[in-house]
Short mmCIF file of C-alpha atoms and ligand atoms in Angstrom, two decimals:
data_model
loop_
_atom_site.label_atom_id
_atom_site.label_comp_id
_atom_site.label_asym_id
_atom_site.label_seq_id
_atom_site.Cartn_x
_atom_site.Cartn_y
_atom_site.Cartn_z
CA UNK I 1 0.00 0.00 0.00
CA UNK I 2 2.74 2.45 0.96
CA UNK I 3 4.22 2.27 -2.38
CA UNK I 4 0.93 2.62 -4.30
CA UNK I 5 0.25 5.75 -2.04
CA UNK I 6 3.67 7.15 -2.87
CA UNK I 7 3.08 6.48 -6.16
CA UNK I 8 -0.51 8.16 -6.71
CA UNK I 9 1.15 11.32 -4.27
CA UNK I 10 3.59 11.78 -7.27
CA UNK I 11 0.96 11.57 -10.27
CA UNK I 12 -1.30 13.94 -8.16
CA UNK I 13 1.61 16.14 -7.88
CA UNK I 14 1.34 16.42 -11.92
CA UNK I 15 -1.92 18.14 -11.80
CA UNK I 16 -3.87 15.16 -12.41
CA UNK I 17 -6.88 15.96 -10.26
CA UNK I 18 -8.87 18.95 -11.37
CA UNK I 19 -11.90 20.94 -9.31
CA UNK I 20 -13.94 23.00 -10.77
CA UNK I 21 -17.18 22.33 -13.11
CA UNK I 22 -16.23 19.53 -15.76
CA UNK I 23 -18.24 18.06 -18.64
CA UNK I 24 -17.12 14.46 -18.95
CA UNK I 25 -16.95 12.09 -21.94
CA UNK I 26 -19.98 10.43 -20.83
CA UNK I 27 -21.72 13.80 -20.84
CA UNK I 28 -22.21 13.87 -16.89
CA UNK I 29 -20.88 17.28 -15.21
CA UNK I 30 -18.66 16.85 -12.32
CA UNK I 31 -16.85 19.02 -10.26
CA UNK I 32 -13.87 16.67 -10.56
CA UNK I 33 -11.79 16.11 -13.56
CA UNK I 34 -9.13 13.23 -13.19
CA UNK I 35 -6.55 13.56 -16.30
CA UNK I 36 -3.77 10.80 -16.79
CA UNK I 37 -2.18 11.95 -19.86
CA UNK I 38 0.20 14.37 -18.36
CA UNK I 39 2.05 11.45 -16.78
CA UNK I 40 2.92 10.32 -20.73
CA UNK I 41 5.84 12.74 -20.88
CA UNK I 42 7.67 11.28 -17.37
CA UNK I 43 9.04 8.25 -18.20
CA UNK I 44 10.20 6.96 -14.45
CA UNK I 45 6.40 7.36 -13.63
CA UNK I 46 5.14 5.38 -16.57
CA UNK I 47 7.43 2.63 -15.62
CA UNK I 48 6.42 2.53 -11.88
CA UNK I 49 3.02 2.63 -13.09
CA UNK I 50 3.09 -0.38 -15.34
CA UNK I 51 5.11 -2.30 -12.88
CA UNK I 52 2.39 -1.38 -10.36
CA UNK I 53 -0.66 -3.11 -13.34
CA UNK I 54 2.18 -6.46 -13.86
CA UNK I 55 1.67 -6.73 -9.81
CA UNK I 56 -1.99 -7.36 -10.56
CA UNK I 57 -2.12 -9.19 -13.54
CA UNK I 58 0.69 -11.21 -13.99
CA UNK I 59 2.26 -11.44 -17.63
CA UNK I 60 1.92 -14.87 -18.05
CA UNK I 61 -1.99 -13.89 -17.80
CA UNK I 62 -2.39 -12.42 -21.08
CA UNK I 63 -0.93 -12.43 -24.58
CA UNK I 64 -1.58 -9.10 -26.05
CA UNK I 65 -2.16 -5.48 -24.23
CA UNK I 66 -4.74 -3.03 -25.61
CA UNK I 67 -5.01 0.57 -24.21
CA UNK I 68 -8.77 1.86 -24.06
CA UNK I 69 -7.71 5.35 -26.95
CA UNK I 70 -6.50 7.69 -26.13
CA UNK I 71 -5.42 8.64 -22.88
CA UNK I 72 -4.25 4.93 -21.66
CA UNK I 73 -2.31 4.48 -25.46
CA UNK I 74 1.15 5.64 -23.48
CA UNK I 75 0.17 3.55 -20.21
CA UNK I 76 0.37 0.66 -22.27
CA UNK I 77 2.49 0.98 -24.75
CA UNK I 78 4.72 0.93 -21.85
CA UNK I 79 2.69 -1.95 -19.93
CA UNK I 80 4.39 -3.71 -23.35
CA UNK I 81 7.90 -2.38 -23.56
CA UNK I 82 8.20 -3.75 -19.88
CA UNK I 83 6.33 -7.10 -20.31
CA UNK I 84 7.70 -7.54 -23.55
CA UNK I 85 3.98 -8.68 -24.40
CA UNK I 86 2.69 -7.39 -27.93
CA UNK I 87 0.58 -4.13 -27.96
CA UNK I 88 -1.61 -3.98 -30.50
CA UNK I 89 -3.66 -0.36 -30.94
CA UNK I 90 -7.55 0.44 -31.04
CA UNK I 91 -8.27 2.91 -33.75
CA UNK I 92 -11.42 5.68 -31.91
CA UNK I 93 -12.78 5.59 -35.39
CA UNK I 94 -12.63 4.21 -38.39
CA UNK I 95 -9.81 5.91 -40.83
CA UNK I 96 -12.30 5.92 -43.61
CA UNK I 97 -9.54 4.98 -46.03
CA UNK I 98 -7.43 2.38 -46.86
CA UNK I 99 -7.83 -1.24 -44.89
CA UNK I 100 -10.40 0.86 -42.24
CA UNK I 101 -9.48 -1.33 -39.49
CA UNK I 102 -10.32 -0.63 -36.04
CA UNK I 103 -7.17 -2.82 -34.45
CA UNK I 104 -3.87 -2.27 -35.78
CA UNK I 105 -0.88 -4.61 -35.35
CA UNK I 106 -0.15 -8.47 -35.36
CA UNK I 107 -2.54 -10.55 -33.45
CA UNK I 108 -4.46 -13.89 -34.26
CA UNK I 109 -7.97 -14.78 -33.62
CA UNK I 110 -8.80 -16.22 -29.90
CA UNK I 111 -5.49 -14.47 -28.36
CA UNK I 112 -5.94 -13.39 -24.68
CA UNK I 113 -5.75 -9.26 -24.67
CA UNK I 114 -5.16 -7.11 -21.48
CA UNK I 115 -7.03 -3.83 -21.67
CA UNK I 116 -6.51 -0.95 -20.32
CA UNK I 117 -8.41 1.99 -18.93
CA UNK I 118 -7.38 5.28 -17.34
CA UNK I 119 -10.09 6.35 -15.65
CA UNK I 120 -13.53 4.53 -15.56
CA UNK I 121 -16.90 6.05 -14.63
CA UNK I 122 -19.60 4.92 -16.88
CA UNK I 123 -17.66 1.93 -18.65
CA UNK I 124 -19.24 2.89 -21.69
CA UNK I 125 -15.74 3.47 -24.00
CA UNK I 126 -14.34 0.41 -22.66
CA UNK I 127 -17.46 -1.37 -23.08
CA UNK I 128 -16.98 -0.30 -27.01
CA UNK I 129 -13.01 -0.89 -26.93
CA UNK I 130 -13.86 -4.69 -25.36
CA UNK I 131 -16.87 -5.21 -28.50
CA UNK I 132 -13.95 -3.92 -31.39
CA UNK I 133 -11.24 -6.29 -30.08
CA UNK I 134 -13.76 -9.13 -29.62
CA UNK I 135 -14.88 -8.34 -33.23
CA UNK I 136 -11.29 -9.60 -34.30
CA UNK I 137 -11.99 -13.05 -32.51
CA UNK I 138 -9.55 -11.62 -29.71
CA UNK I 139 -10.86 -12.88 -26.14
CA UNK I 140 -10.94 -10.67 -23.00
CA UNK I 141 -9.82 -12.18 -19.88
CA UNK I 142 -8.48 -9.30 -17.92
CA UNK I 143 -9.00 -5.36 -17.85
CA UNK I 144 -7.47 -3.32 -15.66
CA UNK I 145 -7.84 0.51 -14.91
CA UNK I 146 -5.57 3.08 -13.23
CA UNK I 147 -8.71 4.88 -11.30
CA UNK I 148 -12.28 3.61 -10.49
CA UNK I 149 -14.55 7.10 -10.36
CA UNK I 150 -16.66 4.86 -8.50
CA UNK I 151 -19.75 6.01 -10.50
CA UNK I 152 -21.22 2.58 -11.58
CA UNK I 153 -18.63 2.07 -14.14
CA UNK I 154 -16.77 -1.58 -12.78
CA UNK I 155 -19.96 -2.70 -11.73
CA UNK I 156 -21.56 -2.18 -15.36
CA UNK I 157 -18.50 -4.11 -16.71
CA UNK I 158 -18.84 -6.82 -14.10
CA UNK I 159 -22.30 -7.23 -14.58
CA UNK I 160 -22.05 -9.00 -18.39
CA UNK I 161 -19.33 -10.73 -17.09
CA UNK I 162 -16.08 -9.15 -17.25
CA UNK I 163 -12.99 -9.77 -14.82
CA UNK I 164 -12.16 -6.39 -14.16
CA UNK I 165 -9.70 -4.49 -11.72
CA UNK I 166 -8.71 -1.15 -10.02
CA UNK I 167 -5.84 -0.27 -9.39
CA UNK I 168 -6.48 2.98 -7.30
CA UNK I 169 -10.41 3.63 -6.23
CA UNK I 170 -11.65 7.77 -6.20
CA UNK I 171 -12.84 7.50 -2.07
CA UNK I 172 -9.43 5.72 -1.04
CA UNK I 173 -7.66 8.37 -3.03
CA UNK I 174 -9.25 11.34 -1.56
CA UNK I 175 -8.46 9.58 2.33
CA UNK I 176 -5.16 9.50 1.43
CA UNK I 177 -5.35 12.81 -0.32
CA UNK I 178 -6.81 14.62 3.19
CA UNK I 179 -4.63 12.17 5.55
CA UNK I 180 -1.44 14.16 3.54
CA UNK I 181 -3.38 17.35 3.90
CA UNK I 182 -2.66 17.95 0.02
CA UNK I 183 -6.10 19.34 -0.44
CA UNK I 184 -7.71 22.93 0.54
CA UNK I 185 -11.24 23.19 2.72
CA UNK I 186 -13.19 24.49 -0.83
CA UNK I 187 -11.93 21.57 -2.25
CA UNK I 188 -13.30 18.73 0.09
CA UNK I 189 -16.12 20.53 0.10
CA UNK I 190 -16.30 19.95 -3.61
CA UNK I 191 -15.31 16.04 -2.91
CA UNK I 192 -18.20 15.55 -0.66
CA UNK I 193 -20.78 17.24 -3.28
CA UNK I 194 -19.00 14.71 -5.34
CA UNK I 195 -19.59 11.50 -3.27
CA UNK I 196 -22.97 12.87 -2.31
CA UNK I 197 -23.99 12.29 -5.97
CA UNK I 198 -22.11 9.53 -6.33
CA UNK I 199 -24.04 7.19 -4.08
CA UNK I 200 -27.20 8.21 -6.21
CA UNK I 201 -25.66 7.21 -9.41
CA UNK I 202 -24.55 4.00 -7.81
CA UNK I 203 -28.05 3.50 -7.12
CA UNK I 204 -28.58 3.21 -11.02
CA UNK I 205 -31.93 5.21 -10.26
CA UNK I 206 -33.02 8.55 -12.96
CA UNK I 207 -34.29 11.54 -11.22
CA UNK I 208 -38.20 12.20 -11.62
CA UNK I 209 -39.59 14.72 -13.67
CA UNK I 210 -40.27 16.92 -10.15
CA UNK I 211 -37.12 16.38 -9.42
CA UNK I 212 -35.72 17.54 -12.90
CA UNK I 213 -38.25 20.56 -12.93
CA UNK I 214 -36.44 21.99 -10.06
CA UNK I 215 -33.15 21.58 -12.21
CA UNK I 216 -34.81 23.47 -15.64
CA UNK I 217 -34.66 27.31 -15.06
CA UNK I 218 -36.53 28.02 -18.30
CA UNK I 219 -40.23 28.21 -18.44
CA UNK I 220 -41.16 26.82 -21.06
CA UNK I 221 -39.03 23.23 -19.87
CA UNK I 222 -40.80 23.76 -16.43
CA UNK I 223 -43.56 24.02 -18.99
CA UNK I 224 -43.42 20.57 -20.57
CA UNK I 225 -42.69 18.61 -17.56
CA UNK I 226 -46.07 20.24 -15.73
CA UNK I 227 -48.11 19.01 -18.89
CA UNK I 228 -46.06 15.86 -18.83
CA UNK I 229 -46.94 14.83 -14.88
CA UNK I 230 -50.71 16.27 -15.65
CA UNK I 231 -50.96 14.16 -19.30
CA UNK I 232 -48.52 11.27 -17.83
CA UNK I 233 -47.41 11.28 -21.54
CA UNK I 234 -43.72 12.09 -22.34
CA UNK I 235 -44.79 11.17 -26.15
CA UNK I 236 -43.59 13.84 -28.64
CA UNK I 237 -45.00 13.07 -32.02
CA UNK I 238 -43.41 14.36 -35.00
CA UNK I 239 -45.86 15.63 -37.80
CA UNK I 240 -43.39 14.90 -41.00
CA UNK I 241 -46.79 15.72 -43.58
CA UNK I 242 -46.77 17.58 -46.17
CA UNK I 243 -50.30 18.76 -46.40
CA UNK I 244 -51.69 21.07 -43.45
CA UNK I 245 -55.42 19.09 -43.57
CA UNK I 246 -53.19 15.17 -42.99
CA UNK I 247 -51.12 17.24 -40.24
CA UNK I 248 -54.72 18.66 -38.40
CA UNK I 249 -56.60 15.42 -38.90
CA UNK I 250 -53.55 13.58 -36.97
CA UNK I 251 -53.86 15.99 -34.41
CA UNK I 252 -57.19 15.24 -33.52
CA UNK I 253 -56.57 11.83 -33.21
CA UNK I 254 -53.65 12.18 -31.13
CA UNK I 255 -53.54 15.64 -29.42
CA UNK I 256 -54.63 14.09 -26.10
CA UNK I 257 -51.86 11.64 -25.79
CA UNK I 258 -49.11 13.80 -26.54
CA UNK I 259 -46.62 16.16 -24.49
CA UNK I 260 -45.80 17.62 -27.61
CA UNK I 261 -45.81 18.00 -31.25
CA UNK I 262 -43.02 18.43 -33.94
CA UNK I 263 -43.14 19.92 -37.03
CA UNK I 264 -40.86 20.57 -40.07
CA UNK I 265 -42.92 23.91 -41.72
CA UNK I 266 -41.01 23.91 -44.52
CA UNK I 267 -41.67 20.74 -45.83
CA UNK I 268 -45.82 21.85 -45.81
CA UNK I 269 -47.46 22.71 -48.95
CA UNK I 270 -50.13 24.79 -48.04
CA UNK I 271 -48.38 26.46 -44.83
CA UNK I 272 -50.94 29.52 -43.76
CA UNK I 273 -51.53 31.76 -40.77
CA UNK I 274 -54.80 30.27 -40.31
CA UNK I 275 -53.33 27.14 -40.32
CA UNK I 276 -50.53 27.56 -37.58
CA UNK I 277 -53.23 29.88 -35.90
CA UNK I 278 -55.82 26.80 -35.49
CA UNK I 279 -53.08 24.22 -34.28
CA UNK I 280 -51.64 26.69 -31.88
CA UNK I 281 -55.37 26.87 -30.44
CA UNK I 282 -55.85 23.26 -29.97
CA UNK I 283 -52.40 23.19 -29.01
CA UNK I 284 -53.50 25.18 -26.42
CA UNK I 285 -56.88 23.35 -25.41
CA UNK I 286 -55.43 19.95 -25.66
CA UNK I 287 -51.96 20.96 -23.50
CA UNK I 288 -49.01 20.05 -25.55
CA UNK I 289 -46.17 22.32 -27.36
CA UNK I 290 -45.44 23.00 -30.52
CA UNK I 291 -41.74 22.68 -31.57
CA UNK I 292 -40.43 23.42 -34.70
CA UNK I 293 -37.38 20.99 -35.56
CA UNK I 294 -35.57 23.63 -37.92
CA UNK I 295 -32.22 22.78 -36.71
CA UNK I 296 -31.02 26.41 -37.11
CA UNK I 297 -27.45 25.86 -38.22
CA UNK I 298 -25.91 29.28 -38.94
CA UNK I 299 -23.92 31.99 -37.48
CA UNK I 300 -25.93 34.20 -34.70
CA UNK I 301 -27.72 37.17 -37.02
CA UNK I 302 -28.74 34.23 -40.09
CA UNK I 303 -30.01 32.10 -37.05
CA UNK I 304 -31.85 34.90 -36.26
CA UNK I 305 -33.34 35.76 -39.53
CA UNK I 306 -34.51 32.31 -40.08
CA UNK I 307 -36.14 32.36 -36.58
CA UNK I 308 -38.34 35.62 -36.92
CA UNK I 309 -38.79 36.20 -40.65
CA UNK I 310 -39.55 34.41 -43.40
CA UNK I 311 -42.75 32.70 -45.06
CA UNK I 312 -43.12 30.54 -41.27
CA UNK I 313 -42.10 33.45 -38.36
CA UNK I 314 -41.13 31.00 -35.90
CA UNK I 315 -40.57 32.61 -33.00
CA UNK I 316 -44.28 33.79 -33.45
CA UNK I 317 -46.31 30.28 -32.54
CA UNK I 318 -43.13 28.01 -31.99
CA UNK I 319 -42.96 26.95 -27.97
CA UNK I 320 -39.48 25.14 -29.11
CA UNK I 321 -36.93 25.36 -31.95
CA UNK I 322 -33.99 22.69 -32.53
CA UNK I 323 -30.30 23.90 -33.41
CA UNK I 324 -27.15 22.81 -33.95
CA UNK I 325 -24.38 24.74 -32.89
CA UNK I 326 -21.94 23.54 -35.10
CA UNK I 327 -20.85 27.75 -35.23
CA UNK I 328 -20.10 27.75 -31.59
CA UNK I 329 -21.92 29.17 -28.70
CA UNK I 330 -22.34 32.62 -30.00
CA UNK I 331 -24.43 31.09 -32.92
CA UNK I 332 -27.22 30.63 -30.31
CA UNK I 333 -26.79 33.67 -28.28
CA UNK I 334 -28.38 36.96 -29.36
CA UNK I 335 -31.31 36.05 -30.77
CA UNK I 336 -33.92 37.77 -29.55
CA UNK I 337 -35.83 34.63 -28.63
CA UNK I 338 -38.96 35.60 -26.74
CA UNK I 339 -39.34 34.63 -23.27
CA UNK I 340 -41.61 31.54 -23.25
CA UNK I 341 -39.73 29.72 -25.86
CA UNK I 342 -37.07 27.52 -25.47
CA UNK I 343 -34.18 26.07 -27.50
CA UNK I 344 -33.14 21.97 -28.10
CA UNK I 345 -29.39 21.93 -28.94
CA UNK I 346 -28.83 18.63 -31.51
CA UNK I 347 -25.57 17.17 -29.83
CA UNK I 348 -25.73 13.78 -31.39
CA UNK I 349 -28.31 12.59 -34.31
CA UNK I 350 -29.63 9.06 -34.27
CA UNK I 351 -28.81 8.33 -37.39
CA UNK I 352 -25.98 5.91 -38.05
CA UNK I 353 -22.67 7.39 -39.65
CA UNK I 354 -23.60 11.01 -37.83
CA UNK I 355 -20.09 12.74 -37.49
CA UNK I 356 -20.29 13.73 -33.90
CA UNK I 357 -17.57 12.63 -31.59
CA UNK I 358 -17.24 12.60 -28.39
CA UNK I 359 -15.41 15.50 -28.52
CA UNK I 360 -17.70 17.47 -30.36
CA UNK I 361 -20.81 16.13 -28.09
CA UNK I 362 -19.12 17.51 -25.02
CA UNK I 363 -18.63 20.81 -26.62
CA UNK I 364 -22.60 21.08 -27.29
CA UNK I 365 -23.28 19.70 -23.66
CA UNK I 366 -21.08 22.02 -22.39
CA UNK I 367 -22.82 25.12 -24.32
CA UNK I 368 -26.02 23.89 -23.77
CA UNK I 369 -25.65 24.18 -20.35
CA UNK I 370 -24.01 27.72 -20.27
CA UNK I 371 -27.32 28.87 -22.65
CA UNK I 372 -30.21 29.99 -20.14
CA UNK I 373 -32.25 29.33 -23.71
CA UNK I 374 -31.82 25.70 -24.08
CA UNK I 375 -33.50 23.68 -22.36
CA UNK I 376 -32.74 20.58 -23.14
CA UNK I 377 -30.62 18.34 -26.10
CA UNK I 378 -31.26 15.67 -28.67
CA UNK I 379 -28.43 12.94 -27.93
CA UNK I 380 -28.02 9.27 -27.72
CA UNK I 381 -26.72 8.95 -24.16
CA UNK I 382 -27.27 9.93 -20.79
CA UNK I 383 -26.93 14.07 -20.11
CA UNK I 384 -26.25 15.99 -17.10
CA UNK I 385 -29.68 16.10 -15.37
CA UNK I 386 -29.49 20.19 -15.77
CA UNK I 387 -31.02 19.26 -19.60
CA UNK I 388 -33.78 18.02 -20.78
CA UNK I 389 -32.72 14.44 -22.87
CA UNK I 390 -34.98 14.32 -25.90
CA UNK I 391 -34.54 10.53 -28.04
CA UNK I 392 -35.78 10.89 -31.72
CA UNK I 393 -35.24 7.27 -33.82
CA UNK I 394 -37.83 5.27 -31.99
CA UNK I 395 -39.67 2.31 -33.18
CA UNK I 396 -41.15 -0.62 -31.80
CA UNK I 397 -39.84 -3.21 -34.41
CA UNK I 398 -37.31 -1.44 -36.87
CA UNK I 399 -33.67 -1.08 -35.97
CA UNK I 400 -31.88 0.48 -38.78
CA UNK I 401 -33.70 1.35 -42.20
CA UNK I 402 -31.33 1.59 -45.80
CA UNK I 403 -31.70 5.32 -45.15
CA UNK I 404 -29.55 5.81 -42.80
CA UNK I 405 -31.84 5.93 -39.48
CA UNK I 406 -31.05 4.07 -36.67
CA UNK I 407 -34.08 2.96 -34.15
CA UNK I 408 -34.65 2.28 -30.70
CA UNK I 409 -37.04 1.01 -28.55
CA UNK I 410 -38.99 3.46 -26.10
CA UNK I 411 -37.62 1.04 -22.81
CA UNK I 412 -34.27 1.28 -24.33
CA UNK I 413 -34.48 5.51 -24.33
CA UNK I 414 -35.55 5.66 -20.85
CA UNK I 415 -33.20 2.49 -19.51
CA UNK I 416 -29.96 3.29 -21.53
CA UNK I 417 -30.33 6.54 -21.87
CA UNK I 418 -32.51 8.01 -19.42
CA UNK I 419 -34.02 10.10 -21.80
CA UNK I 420 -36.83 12.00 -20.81
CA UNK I 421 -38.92 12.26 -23.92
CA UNK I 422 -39.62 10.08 -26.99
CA UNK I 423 -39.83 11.74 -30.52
CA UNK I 424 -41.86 9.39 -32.36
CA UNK I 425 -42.49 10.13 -36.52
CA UNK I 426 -43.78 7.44 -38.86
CA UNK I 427 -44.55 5.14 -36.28
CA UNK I 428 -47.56 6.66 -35.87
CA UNK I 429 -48.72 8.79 -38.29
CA UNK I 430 -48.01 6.08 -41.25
CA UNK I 431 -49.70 3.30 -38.56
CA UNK I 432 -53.02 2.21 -39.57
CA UNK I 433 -54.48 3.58 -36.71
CA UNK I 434 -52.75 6.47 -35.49
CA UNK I 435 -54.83 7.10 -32.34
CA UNK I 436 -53.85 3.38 -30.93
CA UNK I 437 -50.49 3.47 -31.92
CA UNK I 438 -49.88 6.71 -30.10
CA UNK I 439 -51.42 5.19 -27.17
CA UNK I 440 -49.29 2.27 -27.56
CA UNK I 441 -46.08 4.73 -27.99
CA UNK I 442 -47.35 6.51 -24.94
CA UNK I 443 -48.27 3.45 -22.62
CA UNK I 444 -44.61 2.12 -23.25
CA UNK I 445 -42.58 5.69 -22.60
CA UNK I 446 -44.67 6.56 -19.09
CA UNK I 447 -43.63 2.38 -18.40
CA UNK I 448 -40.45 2.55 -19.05
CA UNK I 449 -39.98 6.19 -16.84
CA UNK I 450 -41.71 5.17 -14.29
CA UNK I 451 -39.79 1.75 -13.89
CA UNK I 452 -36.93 3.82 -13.53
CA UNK I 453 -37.80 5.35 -10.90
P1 LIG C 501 -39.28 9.06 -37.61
O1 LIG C 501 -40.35 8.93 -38.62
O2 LIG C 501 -39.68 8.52 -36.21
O3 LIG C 501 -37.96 8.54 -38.07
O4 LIG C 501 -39.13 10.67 -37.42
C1 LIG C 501 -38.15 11.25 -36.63
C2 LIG C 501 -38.22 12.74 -36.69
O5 LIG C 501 -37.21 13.27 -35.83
C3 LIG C 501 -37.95 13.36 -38.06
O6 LIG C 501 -38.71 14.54 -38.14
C4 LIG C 501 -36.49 13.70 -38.03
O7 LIG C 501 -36.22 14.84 -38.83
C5 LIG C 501 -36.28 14.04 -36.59
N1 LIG C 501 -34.94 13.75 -36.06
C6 LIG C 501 -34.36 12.50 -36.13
O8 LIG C 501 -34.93 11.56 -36.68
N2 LIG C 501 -33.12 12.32 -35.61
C7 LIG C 501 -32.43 13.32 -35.00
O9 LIG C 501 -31.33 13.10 -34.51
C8 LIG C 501 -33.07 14.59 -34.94
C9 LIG C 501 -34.30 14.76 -35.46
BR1 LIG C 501 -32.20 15.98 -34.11
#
């Protein structure tokens, strides 16, 4: 033990813990950011380290070593050097070019690989590093990380039956941490907000839609949850029709079963003030939102063109508009958007193929949750429980269609994901009886939130 604490009093020397308020890979915010990768450029520290891993998992225990990218690439490349056991490299994404493998170097079907993580909270980028290198026929027998956050992450792994190990664990590190006196009063104040939130994570249990509604600041998200709890219906259907009459009749079938409705204006023939005037009135009468999905893409003074002028005058009868913010965070500030509407950010599409990294989905968490506008995000994961999770691509039976969208089903939203609504398009409105279907659609969202519970 005394080495080990030597050892992590050295790393933490390099600035490896950070306080402050973080935006993880998994999307959760933390006030604790653990970082490994400055200990790549000291070599003595590397080496300790992997001598430290061999102590856990012998070398005659594995055949090949495999660093979760990118952060653990240097932790094992040097795992190898000392071991002299192969390394052979996970690729984040697929090159696009030439052989577009995801494993590079020499390694033969049902050879015993090592992995290795830095840091684990949610397990999910392992999880997708351990489904690559099993792709190749390589067989997982060990994984070992450097730090457990202690936020579900070993248990997830453990649970479909991985032997996985720690080698340092985030509550042991902060004893020894305070025992040294290496940390200031605001800062285990910050650990115990920390291991306060922890314990519910642990739990595996989403927050309720009270408790969320005290998170949202914006009205109009207050807005939706209220007609949410008093419609018990977190259904959002999306009206793709091209003719205002198919668009109204669907309403009527539906408009009591749904928390809101979606539109695309510009894809209607016969768009007309009457039109929007008479579905903003039974909008109003039957209690659900309008939102118009126009994915406002642009620098700040386009986006705001495109949101008050125009043939459709959004910000005129729109409760919620969708954007990207593929310009940065200034492309959604400044635009005049009236007080009781609210903005969706898109941080990751469910289509397959989208181009969003984890990288870039940070980014948009990160400015969503700066924006006192948005109130909530379209993504395929869990999000800090400050947003609003909206899940577009569900279906009951399809997965993946030739056109590029990829499905899910309403209990995998709200399980996986803990998302908090369900968009749902042609499931419905193409359904031979829309009014049914809906209820079906609705019946299996409130299920599957309420089981979470
Ligand atoms: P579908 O018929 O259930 O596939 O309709 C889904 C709707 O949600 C459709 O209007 C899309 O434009 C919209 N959508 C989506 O499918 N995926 C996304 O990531 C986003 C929006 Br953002």
């Amino acid at each position: 033990m005394e080495e080990k604490e030597q050892f992590f009093l050295e790393i933490y020397n390099l600035g490896i813990i950070k306080f402050g308020n973080f935006t993880l890979k998994s999307g959760m915010n933390s006030p604790i950011y653990i970082d490994f990768r400055p200990i790549a450029s000291r070599p003595d520290l590397l080496i300790k380290l992997s001598d430290l891993l061999l102590h856990e998992v012998p070398s005659y225990d594995f055949e090949l070593i495999c660093g979760v990218p990118y952060a653990a690439l240097p932790i094992a490349t040097t795992l190898s050097l000392r071991s002299k056991i192969p390394l052979i490299i996970k690729r984040k994404e697929n090159k696009g070019y030439g052989t577009e493998r995801m494993i590079e170097g020499i390694y033969k079907i049902g050879q015993n690989c090592l992995i290795i993580e830095d840091v684990i909270t949610s397990g999910d980028s392992l999880l997708k590093t351990i489904i690559d290198l099993e792709k190749e026929g390589l067989i997982i027998k060990n994984i070992m990380s450097i730090l457990d956050r202690e936020q579900g992450g070993i248990e997830n792994i453990k649970k479909i039956g991985y032997n996985i190990r720690t080698l340092f664990r985030i509550g042991e590190v902060f004893k020894i941490l305070k025992k040294k006196s290496f940390l200031k009063e605001k800062e285990i104040h910050m650990i115990q907000f920390f291991i306060k939130n922890n314990i519910k994570n642990i739990q595996n249990k989403r927050i309720s839609y009270e408790e969320k509604k005290e998170k949202i600041s914006h009205p109009i998200g207050k807005k939706l949850i209220d007609i949410t709890l008093k419609k018990k219906t977190n259904l959002i259907v999306s009206a793709d029709l091209i003719e205002t009459k198919k668009i109204l009749k669907l309403v009527s079938l539906i408009g009591d079963r749904i928390c809101g409705l979606k539109l695309h204006v510009d894809i209607i023939n016969d768009f007309s003030y009457s039109f929007i005037n008479y579905l903003k009135n039974i909008s109003i009468k039957k209690n659900f939102l309008l939102l118009e999905d126009r994915k406002l893409c642009d620098v700040s003074p386009t986006n705001c063109l495109q949101l008050h002028y125009g043939i459709h005058k959004i910000s005129s009868w729109a409760d919620i508009v969708t954007a990207h913010v593929l310009a940065g965070s200034m492309s959604i500030q400044n635009l005049n958007i009236p007080y009781h509407m609210g903005l969706i950010t898109i941080s990751e599409m469910s289509s397959y193929g989208g181009l969003s990294d984890d990288n870039y989905i940070r980014k948009v968490l990160n400015i969503s949750l700066k924006n006192p506008k948005v109130i909530g995000t379209v993504a395929q994961r869990k999000v800090d429980d400050r947003l609003l999770l909206f899940t577009p691509g569900i279906h009951f039976y399809e997965k993946k269609n030739n056109l590029g969208n990829r499905y899910i089903h309403p209990v995998q939203a709200f399980e996986k994901n803990e998302s908090d609504f369900i968009i749902v398009g042609k499931a419905i409105f193409q359904s031979e009886n829309p009014k049914i279907t809906a209820e079906e659609y609705r019946n299996a969202g409130w299920k599957a939130y309420e089981n979470g519970l």
